[in-house]
Coordinates of C-alpha atoms in Angstrom, one line a residue:
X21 CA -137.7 208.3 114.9
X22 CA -140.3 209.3 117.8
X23 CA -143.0 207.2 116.6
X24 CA -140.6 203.9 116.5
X25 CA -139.4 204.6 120.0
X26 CA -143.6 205.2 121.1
X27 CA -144.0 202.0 119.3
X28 CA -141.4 200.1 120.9
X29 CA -142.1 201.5 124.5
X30 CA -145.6 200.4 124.0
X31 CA -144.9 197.1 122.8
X32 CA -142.3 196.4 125.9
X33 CA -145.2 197.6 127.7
X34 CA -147.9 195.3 126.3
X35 CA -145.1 192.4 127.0
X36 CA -144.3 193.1 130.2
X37 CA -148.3 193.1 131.3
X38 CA -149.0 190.0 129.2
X39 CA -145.5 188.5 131.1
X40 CA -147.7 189.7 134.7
X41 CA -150.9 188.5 134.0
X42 CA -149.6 185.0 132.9
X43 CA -147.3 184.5 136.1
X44 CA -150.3 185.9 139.0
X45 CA -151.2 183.5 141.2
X46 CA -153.8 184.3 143.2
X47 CA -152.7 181.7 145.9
X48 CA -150.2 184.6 146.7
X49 CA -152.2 187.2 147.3
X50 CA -154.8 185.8 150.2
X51 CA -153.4 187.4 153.3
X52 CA -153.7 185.4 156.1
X53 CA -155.2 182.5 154.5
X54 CA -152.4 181.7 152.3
X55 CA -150.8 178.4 152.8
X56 CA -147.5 177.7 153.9
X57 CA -145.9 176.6 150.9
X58 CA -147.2 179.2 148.7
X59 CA -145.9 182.1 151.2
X60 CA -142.7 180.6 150.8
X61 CA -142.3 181.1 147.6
X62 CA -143.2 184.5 147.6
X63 CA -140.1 186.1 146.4
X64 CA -140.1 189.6 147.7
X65 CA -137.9 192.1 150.1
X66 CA -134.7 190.3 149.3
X67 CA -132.2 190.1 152.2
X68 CA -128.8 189.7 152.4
X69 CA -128.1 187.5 155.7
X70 CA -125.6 187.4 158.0
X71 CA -123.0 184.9 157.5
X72 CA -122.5 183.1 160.9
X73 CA -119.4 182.8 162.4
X74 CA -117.7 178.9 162.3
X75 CA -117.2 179.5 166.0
X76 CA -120.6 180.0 167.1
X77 CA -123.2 177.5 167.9
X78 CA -126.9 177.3 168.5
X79 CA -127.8 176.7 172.2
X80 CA -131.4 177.3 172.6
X81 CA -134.3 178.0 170.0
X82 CA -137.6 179.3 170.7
X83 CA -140.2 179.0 168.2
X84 CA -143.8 180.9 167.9
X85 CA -145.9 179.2 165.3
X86 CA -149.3 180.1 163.7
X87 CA -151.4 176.8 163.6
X88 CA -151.4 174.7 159.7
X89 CA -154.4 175.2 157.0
X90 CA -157.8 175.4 158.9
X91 CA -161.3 175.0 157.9
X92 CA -163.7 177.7 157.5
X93 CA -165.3 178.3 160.8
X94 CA -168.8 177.0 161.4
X95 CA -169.8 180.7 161.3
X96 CA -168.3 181.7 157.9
X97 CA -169.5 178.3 156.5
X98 CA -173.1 179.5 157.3
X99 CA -172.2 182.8 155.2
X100 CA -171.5 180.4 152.2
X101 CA -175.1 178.8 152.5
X102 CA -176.6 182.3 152.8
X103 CA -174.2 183.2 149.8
X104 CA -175.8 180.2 147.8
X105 CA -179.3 181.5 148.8
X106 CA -178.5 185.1 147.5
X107 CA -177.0 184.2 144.3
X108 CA -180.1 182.4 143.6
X109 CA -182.3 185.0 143.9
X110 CA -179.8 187.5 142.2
X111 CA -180.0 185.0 139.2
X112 CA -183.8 184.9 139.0
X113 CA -184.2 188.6 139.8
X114 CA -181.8 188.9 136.6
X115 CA -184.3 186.9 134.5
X116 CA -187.3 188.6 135.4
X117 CA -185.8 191.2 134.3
X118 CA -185.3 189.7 130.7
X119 CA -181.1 189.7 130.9
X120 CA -179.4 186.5 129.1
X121 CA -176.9 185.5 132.0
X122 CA -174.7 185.0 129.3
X123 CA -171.3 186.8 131.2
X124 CA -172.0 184.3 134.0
X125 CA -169.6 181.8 134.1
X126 CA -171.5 178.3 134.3
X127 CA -169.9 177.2 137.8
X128 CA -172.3 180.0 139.0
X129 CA -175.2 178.5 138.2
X130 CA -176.6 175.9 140.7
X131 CA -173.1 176.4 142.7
X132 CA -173.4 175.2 146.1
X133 CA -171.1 175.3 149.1
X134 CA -168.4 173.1 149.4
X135 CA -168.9 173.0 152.9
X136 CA -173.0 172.8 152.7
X137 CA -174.0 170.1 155.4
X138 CA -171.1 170.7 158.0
X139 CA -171.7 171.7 161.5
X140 CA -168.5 172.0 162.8
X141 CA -165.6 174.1 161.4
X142 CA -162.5 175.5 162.3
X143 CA -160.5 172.1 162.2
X144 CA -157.1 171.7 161.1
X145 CA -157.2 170.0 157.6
X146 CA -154.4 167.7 156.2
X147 CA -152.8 170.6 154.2
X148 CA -151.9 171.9 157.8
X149 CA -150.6 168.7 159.5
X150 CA -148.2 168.2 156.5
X151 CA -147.2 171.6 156.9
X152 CA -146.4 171.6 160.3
X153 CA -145.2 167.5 160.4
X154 CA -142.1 169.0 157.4
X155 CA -141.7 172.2 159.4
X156 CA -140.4 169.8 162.8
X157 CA -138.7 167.6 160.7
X158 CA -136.7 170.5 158.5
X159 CA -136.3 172.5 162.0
X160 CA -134.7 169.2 163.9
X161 CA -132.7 168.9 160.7
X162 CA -131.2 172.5 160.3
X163 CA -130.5 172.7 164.1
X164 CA -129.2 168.9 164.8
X165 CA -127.2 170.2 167.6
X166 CA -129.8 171.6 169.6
X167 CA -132.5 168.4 168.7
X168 CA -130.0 165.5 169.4
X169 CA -131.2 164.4 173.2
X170 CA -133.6 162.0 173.6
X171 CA -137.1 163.4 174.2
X172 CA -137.9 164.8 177.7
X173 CA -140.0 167.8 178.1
X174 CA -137.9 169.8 180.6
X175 CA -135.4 170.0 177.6
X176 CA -138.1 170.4 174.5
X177 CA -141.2 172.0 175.9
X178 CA -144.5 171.9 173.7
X179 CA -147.1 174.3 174.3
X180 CA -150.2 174.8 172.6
X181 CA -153.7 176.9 173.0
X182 CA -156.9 175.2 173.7
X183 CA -157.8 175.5 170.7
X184 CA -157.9 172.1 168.8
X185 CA -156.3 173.3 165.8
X186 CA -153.7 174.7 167.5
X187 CA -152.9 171.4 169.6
X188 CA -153.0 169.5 166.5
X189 CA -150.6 171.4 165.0
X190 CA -148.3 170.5 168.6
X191 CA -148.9 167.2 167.7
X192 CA -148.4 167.3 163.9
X193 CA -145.0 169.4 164.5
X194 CA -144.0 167.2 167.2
X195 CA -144.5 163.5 165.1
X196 CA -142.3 165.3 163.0
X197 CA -139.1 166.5 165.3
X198 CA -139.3 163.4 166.8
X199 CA -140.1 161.0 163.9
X200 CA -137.8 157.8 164.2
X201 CA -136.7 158.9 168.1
X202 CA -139.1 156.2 169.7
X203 CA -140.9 153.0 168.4
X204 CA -144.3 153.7 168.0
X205 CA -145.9 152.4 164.5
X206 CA -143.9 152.0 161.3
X207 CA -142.4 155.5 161.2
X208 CA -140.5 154.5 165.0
X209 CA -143.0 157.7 166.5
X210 CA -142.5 158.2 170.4
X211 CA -144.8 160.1 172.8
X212 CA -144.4 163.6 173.7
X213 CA -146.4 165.9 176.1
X214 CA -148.3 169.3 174.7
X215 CA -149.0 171.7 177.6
X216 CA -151.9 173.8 177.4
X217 CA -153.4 176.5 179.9
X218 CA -156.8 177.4 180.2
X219 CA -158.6 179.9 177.8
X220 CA -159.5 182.3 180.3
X221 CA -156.1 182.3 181.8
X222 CA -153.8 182.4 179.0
X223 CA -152.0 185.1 179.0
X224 CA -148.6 183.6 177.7
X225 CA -150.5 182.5 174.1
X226 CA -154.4 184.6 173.9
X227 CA -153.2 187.4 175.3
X228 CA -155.9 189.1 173.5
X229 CA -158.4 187.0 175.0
X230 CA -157.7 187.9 178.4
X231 CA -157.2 191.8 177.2
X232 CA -160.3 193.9 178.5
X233 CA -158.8 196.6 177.3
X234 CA -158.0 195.0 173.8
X235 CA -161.5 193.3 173.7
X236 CA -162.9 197.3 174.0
X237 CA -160.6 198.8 171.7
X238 CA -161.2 196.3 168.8
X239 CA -165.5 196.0 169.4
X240 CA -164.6 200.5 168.9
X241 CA -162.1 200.3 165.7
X242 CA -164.2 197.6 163.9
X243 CA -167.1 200.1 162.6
X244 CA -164.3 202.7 161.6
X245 CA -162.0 199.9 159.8
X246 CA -165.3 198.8 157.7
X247 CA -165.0 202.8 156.8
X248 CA -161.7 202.5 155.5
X249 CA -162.4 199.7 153.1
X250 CA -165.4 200.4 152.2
X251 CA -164.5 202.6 149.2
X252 CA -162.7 199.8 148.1
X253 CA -165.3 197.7 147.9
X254 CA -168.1 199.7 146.6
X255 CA -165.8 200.7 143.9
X256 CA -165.4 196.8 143.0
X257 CA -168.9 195.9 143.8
X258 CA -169.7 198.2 140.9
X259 CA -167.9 196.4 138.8
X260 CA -168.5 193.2 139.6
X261 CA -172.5 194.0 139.1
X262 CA -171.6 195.8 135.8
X263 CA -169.3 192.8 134.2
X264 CA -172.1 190.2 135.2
X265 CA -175.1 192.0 135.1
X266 CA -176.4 190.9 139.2
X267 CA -177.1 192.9 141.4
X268 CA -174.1 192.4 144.1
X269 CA -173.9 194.2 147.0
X270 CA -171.2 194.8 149.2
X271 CA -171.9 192.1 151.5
X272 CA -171.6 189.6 148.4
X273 CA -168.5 190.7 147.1
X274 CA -167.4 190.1 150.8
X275 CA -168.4 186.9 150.7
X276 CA -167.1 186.1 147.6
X277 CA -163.5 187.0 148.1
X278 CA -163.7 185.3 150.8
X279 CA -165.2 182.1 149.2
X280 CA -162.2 182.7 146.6
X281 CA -159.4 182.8 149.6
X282 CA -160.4 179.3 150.6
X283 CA -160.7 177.6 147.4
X284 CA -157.6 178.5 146.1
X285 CA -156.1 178.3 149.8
X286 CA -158.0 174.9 150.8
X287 CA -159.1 173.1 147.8
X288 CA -156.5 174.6 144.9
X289 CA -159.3 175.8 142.9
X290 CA -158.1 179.2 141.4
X291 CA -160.7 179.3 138.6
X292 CA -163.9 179.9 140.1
X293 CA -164.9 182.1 142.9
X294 CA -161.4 183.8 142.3
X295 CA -161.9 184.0 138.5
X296 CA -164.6 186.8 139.0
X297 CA -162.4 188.9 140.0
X298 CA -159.6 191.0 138.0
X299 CA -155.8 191.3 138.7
X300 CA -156.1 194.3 140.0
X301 CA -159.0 193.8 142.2
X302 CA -157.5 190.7 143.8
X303 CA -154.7 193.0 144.5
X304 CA -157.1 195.9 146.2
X305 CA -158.8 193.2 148.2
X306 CA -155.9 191.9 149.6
X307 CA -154.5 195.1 150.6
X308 CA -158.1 195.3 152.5
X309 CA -157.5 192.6 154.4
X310 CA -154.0 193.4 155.0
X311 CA -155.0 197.1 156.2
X312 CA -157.6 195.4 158.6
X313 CA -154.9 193.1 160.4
X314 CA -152.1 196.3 160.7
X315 CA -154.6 198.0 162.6
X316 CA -156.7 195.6 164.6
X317 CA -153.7 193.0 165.4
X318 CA -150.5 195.0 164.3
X319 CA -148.6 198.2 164.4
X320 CA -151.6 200.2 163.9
X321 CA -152.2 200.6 167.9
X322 CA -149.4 199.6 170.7
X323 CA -151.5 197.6 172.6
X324 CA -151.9 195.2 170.2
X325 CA -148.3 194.0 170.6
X326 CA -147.7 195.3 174.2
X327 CA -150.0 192.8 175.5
X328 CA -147.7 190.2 174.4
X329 CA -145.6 191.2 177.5
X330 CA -146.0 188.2 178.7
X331 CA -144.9 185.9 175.8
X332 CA -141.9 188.3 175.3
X333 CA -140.9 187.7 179.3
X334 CA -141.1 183.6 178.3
X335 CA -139.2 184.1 175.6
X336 CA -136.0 185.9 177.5
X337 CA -136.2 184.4 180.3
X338 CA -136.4 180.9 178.4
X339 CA -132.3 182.4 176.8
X340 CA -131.0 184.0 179.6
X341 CA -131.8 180.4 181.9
X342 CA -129.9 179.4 178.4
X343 CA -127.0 181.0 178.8
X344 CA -126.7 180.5 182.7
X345 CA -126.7 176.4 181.6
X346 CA -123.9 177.3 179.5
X347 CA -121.7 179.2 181.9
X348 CA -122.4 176.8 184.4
X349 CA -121.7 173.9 181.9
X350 CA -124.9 172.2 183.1
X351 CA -124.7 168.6 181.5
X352 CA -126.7 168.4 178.0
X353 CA -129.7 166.3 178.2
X354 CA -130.1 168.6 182.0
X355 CA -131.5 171.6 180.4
X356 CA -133.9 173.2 178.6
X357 CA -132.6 173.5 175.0
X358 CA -136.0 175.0 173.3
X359 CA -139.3 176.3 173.9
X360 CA -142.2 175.8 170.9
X361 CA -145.3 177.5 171.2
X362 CA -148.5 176.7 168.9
X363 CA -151.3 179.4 168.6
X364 CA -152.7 182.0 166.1
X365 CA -152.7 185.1 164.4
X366 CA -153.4 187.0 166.7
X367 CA -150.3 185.3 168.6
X368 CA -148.3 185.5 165.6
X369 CA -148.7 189.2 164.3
X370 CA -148.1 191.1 168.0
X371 CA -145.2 188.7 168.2
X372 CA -144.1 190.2 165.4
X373 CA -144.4 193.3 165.9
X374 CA -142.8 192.9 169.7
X375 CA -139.5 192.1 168.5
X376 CA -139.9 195.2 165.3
X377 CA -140.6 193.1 162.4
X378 CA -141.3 194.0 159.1
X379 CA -140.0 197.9 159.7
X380 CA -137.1 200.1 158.7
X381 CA -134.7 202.3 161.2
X382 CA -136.9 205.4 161.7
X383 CA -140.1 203.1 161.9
X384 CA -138.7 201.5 164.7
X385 CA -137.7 204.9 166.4
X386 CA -141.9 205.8 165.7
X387 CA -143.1 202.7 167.6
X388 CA -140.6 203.2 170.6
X389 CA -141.7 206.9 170.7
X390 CA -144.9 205.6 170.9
X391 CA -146.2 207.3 167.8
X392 CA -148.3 205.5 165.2
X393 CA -147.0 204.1 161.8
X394 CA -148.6 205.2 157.9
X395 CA -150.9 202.6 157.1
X396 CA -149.8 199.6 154.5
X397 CA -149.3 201.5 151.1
X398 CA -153.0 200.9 148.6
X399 CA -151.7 199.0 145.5
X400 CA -150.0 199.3 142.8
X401 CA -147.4 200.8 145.3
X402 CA -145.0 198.0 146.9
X403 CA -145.7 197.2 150.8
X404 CA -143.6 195.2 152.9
X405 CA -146.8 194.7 155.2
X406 CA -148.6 191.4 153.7
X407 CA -150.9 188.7 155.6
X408 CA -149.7 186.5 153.1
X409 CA -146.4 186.5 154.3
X410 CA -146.3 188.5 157.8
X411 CA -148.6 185.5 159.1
X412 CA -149.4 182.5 156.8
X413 CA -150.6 179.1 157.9
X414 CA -148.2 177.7 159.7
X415 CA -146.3 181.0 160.0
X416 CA -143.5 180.9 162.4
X417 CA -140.5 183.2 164.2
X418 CA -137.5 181.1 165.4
X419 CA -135.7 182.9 167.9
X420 CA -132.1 181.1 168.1
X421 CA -129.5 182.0 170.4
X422 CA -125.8 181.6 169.6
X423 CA -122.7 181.4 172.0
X424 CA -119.9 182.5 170.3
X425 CA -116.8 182.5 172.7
X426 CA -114.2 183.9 170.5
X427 CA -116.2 187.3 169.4
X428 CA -114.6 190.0 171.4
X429 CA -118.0 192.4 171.6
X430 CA -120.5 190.0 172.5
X431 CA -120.6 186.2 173.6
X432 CA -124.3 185.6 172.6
X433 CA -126.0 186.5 169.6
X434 CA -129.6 185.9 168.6
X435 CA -131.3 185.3 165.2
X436 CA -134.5 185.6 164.1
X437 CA -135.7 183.2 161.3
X438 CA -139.3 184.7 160.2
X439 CA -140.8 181.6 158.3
X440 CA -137.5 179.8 158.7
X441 CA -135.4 182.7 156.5
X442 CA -133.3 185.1 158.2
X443 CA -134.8 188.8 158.4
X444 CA -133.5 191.9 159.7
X445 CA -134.4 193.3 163.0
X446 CA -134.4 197.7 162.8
X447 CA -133.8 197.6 166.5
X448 CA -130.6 196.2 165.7
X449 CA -129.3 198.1 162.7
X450 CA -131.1 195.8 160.3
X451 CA -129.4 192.9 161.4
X452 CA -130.5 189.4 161.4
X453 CA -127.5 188.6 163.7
X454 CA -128.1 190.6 167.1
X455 CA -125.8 191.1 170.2
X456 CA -128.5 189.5 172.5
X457 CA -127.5 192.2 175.2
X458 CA -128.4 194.6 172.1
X459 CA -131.7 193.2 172.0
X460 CA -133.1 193.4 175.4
X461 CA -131.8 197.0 175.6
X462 CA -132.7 198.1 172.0
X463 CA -135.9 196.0 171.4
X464 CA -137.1 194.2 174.2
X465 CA -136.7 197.1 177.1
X466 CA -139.4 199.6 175.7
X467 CA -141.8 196.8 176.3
X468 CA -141.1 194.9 178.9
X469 CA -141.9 198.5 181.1
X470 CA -145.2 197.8 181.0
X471 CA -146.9 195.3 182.5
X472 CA -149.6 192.9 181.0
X473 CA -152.1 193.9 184.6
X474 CA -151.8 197.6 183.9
X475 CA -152.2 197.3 179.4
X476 CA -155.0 195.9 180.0
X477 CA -156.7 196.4 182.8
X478 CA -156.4 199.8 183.9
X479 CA -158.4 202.6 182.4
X480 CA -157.1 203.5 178.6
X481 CA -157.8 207.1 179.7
X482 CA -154.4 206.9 181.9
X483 CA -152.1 205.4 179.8
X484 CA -149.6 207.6 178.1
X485 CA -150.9 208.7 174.0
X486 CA -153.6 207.7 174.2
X487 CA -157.1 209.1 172.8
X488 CA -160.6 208.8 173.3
X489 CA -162.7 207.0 171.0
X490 CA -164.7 209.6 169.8
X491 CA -161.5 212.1 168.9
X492 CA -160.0 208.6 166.8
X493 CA -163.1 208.4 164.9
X494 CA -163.7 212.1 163.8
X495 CA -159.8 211.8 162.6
X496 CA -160.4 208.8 160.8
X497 CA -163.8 209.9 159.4
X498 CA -161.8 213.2 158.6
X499 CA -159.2 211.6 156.5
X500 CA -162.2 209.5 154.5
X501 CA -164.4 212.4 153.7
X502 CA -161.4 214.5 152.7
X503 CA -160.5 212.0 149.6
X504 CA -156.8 211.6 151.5
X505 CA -157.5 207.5 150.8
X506 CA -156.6 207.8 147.3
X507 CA -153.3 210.3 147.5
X508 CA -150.1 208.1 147.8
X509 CA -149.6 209.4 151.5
X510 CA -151.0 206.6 154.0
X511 CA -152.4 209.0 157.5
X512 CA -151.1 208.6 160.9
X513 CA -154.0 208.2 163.2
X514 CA -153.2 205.7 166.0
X515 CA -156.6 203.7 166.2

């Protein structure tokens, strides 16, 4: 009787991997370079929204978008040529020394860069205009009340970084809100203005740009970050050199999964660069990356959200003029009835983390303590922290307020729509439905005490926690050496 149950357990087993392996799809699984449409299928952290009330209605929306599918940069497209160089000479040095080749798979041989010949980069391709073009039209459609006026932009303001593909994704979005609205071309287009400020001076949207004391900390944490995935790598560097008999080195399997993020992500080719690698290691790598953007752009330091003081300050002030329209019973068409921003990751992420994304109750009490979060648990543990999903292409947070004049505790209430689904907020009892008095006193108030000025540009020595580089490192370096990376326990060290 004990051997037929082994047997079965083992066969349920062997079905249940064979069921895993066949539905993987590595377009999931790219952090931040997955597309739009893929993250939203990415069925994970199921959540039971709020139902809201028939009596309430929308009367302002602020949006914070990540710009559509890119191109490589021209930086990383001149890794690619220097990848096609070095597999080259891997392939000859393999024949010299009399191996066959044979594992290699033949796209290997003789591969060249997709990109080979291009000296620009970084553009916004047409994956990312049709992904921001459906996201204004499905945003005017879910919210009709708030996008019925014609177009001014006092009542629908567009702003946008300098960066190109940030603007284009303005534009992109914008053809789409206001598609049939004017009578421009065959699909009845109208004109609308995208605001920009200047790079050096834009505090509201590259924050991070105009950080000195961010620019510091992240040139410090980069060296120690490489130290935290660089076990990772070796480990699957190894394997890669053993399965195909070249020589790889770190640097190459780098280069590779990065290669493999924008095939699949860019060009829909899951079968090449991506095929060299396992499952498994897909998984690791993508925690890596993951890991990388917790700490550099996320929760794994407070001032790399506290510096988006200033967008949090646009974004309240933006409701509370809202809700003084609405008392006042300002005429609609007067008033400003949404506010949609265009930038980056590294808008996107601190955004995020600002309003207490992506945590649970007692994470939230860490962060407003001030005390640093575990890292993003290694695979095959579950995390709720993924690039693929905290900040897609085209990833967006819709912020819309609600009056609701018959609720006896509050009269406005505030959503949060994280890649247009509802998700809870831990500030506020992990709801997605949130007394907007609740939310400047439970969320917004720990931050908004600081200003952008003294974050960023008085000495880190001064601020409150915080420690010198050289203490940060030993503890990191500390928790390496001691093999601590491969327990199930992720460390607290604030970086």
């Amino acid at each position: 009787m004990a051997n037929i149950v082994l047997m079965l357990l083992l066969l349920h087993r062997l079905i249940f991997s064979s069921i895993a392996q066949e539905t993987f799809d590595v377009r999931q699984h790219l952090s931040t370079v997955t597309r739009y449409e893929v993250s939203k299928g990415i069925k994970e952290n199921a959540f039971d929204s709020s139902k809201i009330p028939d009596q309430c209605s929308p009367i302002h929306l602020n949006l914070v978008a990540r710009h559509g599918t890119r191109a490589p940069t021209k930086k990383r497209m001149r890794d690619l040529e220097i990848l096609s160089v070095q597999l080259k000479s891997l392939m000859q040095n393999a024949k010299e020394k009399g191996y066959s080749l044979e594992k290699l798979p033949s796209w290997l041989t003789g591969w060249s860069s997709p990109w080979k010949g291009k000296t620009k980069g970084g553009e916004l391709i047409m994956h990312g205009e049709d992904e921001m073009y459906n996201l204004g039209i499905r945003i005017r459609e879910r919210f009709q009340e708030l996008f019925s006026d014609d177009y001014h932009p006092d009542v629908y303001q567009i702003r946008a970084t300098q960066i190109p593909r940030a603007s284009a994704s303005a534009v992109a979005f914008g053809m789409g809100m206001f598609s049939g609205r004017g009578k421009i071309g065959a699909g009845n287009h109208r004109a609308f203005a995208v605001l920009s400020e200047s790079r050096a001076s834009d505090i509201m949207l590259r924050f991070h740009d105009c950080c000195q004391n961010y620019k510091v900390h992240r040139k410090q944490q980069e060296p120690a970050v490489f130290k935290l995935k660089e076990p990772v790598l070796d480990e699957i560097t190894r394997s890669l050199a053993a399965r195909y008999e070249l020589n790889f080195t770190i640097k190459d399997t780098s280069t590779l999964w990065f290669l493999c993020k924008q095939e699949a992500s860019l060009l829909d080719i899951t079968n090449q660069a991506c095929g060299l690698f396992s499952n498994d290691e897909v998984n690791l790598l993508e925690w890596t990356d993951d890991l990388e953007m917790f700490i550099l752009k996320g929760y794994g330091k407070s001032l790399n959200y506290r510096m988006g003081v200033p967008l949090l300050e646009d974004v309240i002030s933006s409701m509370e003029a809202a809700i003084k329209a609405k008392e006042e019973g300002y005429a609609s068409g007067s008033y400003e009835k949404a506010r949609l921003r265009f930038a980056h990751a590294e808008t996107l992420v601190p955004f995020s983390c600002l309003i207490g994304l992506f945590l649970d109750g007692s994470e939230f009490d860490q962060i407003q303590k001030e005390k640093p979060l575990e890292y993003p648990l290694k695979p095959p543990q579950k995390r709720t922290w993924r690039g693929s999903t905290v900040a897609p292409f085209a990833g967006n947070n819709a912020l819309v307020l609600y009056s609701c004049p018959e609720n006896n505790t509050s009269k406005y209430f505030l959503q949060v729509l994280h890649n247009e689904q509802p998700i809870p907020m831990a500030g506020c009892g992990g709801t997605d439905f949130c007394p907007f008095q609740i939310f400047k006193e439970k969320i917004a108030a720990a931050h908004l005490k600081h200003s952008y000025d003294y974050l960023c540009n008085a000495s880190m020595e001064k601020q409150p926690g915080s420690k010198s580089f050289v203490s940060q490192l030993f503890e990191m370096l500390s928790w390496i050496l001691s093999g601590k990376n491969k327990d199930k326990a992720s460390p607290k060290v604030e970086l």
